[in-house]
XYZ file of N, CA and C in Angstrom:
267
model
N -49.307 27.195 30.565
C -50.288 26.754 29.591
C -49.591 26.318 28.308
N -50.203 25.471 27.986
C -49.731 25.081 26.159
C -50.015 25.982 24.902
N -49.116 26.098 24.362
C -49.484 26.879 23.324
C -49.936 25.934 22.202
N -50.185 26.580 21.010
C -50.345 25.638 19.810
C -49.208 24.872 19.411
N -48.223 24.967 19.464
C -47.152 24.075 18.936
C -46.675 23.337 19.476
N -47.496 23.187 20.870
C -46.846 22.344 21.805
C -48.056 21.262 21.843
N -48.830 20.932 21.151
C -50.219 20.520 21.404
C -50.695 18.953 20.756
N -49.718 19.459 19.205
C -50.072 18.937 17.952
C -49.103 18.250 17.543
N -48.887 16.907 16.747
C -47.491 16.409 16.093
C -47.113 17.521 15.271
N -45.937 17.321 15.042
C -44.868 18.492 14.203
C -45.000 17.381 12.932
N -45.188 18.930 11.673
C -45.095 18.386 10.496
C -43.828 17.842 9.831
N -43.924 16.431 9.895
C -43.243 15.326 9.088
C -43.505 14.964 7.767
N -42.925 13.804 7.102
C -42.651 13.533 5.861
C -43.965 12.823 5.553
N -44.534 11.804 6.829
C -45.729 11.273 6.711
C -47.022 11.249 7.133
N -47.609 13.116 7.913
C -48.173 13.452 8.146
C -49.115 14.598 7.747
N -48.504 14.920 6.531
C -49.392 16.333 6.427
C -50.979 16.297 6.355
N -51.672 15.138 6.200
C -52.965 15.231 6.214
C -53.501 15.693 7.484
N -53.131 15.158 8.572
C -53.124 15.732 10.341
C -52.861 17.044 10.447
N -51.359 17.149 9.892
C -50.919 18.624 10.409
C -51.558 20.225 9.566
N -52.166 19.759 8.310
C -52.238 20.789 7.831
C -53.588 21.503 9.057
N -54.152 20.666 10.202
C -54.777 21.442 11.088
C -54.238 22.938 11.250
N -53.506 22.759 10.734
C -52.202 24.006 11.697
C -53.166 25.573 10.899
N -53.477 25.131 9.939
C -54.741 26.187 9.046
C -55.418 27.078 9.744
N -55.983 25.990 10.597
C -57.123 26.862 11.274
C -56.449 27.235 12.555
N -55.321 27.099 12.812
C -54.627 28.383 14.132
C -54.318 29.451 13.208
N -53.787 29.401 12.200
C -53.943 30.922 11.401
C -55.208 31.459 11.337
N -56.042 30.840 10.745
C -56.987 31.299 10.644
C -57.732 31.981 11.980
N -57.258 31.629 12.752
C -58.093 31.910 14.023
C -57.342 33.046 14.252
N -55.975 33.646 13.798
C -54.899 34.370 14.308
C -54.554 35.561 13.311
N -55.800 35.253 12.625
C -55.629 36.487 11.155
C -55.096 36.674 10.415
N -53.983 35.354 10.608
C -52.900 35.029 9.576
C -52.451 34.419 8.785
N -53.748 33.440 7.984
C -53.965 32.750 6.822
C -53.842 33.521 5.343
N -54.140 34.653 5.596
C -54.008 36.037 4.150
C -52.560 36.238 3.767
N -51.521 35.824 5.008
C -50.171 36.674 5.343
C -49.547 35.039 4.165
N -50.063 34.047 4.892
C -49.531 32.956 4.322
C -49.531 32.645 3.070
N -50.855 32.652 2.998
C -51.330 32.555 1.229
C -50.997 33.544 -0.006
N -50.660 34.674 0.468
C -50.151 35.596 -0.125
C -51.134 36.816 -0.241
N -52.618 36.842 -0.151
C -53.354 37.753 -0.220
C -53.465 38.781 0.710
N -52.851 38.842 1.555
C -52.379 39.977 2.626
C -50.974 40.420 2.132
N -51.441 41.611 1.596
C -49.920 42.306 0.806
C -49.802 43.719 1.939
N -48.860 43.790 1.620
C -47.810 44.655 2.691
C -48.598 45.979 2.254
N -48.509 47.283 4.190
C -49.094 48.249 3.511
C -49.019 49.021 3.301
N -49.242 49.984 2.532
C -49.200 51.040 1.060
C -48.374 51.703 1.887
N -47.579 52.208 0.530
C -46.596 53.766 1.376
C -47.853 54.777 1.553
N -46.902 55.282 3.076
C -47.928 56.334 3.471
C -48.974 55.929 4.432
N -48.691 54.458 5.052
C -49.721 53.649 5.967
C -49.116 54.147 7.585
N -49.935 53.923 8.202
C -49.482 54.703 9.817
C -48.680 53.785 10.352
N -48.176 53.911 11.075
C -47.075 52.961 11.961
C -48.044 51.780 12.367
N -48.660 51.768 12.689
C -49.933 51.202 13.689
C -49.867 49.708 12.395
N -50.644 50.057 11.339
C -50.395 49.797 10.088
C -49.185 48.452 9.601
N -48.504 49.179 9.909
C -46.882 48.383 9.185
C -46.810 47.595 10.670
N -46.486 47.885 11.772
C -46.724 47.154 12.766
C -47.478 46.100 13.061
N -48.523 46.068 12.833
C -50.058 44.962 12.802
C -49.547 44.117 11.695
N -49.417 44.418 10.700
C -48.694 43.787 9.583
C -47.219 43.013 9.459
N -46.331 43.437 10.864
C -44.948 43.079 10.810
C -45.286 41.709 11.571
N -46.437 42.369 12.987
C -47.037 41.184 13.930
C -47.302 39.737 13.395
N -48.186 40.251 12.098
C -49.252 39.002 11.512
C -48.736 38.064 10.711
N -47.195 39.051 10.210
C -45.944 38.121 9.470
C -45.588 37.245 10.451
N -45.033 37.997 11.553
C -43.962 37.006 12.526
C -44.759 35.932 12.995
N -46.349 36.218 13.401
C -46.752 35.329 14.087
C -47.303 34.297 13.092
N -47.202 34.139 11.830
C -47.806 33.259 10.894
C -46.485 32.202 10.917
N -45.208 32.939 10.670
C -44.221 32.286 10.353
C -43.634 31.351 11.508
N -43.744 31.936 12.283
C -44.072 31.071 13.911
C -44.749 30.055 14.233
N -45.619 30.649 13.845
C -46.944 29.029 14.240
C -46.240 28.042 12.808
N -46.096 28.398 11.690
C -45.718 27.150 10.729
C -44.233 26.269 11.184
N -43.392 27.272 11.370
C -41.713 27.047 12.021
C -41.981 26.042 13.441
N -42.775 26.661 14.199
C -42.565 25.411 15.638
C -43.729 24.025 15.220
N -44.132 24.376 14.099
C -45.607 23.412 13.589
C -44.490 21.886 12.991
N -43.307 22.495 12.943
C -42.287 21.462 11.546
C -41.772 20.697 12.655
N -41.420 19.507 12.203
C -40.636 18.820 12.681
C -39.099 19.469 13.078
N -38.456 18.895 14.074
C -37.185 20.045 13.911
C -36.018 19.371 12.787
N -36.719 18.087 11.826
C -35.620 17.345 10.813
C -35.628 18.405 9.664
N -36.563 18.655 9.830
C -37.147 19.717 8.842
C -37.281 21.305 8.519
N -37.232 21.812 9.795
C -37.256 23.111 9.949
C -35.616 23.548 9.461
N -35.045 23.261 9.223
C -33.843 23.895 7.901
C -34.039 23.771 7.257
N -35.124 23.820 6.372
C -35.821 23.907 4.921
C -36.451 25.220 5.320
N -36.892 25.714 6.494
C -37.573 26.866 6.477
C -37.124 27.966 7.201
N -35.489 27.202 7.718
C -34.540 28.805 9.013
C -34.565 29.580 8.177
N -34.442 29.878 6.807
C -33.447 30.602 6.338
C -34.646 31.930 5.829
N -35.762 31.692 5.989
C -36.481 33.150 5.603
C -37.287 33.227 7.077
N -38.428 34.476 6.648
C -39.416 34.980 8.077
C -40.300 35.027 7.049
N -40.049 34.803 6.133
C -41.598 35.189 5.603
C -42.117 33.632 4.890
N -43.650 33.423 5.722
C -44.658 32.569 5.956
C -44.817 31.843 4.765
N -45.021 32.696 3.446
C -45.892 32.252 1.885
C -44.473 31.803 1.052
N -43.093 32.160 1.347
C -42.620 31.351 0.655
C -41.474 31.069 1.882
N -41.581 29.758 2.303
C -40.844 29.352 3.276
C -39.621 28.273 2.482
N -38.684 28.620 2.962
C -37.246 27.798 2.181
C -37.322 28.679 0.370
N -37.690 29.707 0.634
C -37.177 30.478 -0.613
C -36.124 31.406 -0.392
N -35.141 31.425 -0.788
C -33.656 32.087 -0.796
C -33.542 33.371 -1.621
């Protein structure tokens, strides 16, 4: 089966009006909060379960944006895992 990143053009220099579709696979994936920044990491003293669901919703946000890029492009974004600031050092 196809996944999402296999579906859609990869975000280029002259596409983002198309690609920002890529929104609503987060959104569908619970992981639009992780991106935007309003899903903050959780509290000391949170259950494993917790930090886990939360490690998930990172990787899989940063995922769907990373295979979403063009691959001219995606070395603007190897160098972190985290979704909300991608190509920040």
């Amino acid at each position: 089966t196809k996944t999402e990143y296999q579906e859609r053009e990869k975000l280029s220099a002259s596409n983002y009006n198309s690609w920002r579709d890529v929104r609503i696979i987060l959104l569908e994936k619970d992981c639009w909060g992780i991106v935007q920044g309003t899903e903050t990491p959780p509290a000391r003293g949170a259950t494993a379960k917790e930090v886990k669901d939360y490690r998930l919703k990172k990787s899989q946000a940063y995922s769907i944006i990373y295979l979403n890029t063009d691959v001219s492009h995606q070395p603007l974004i190897s160098d972190t895992e985290d979704a909300n600031q991608p190509g920040k050092r």
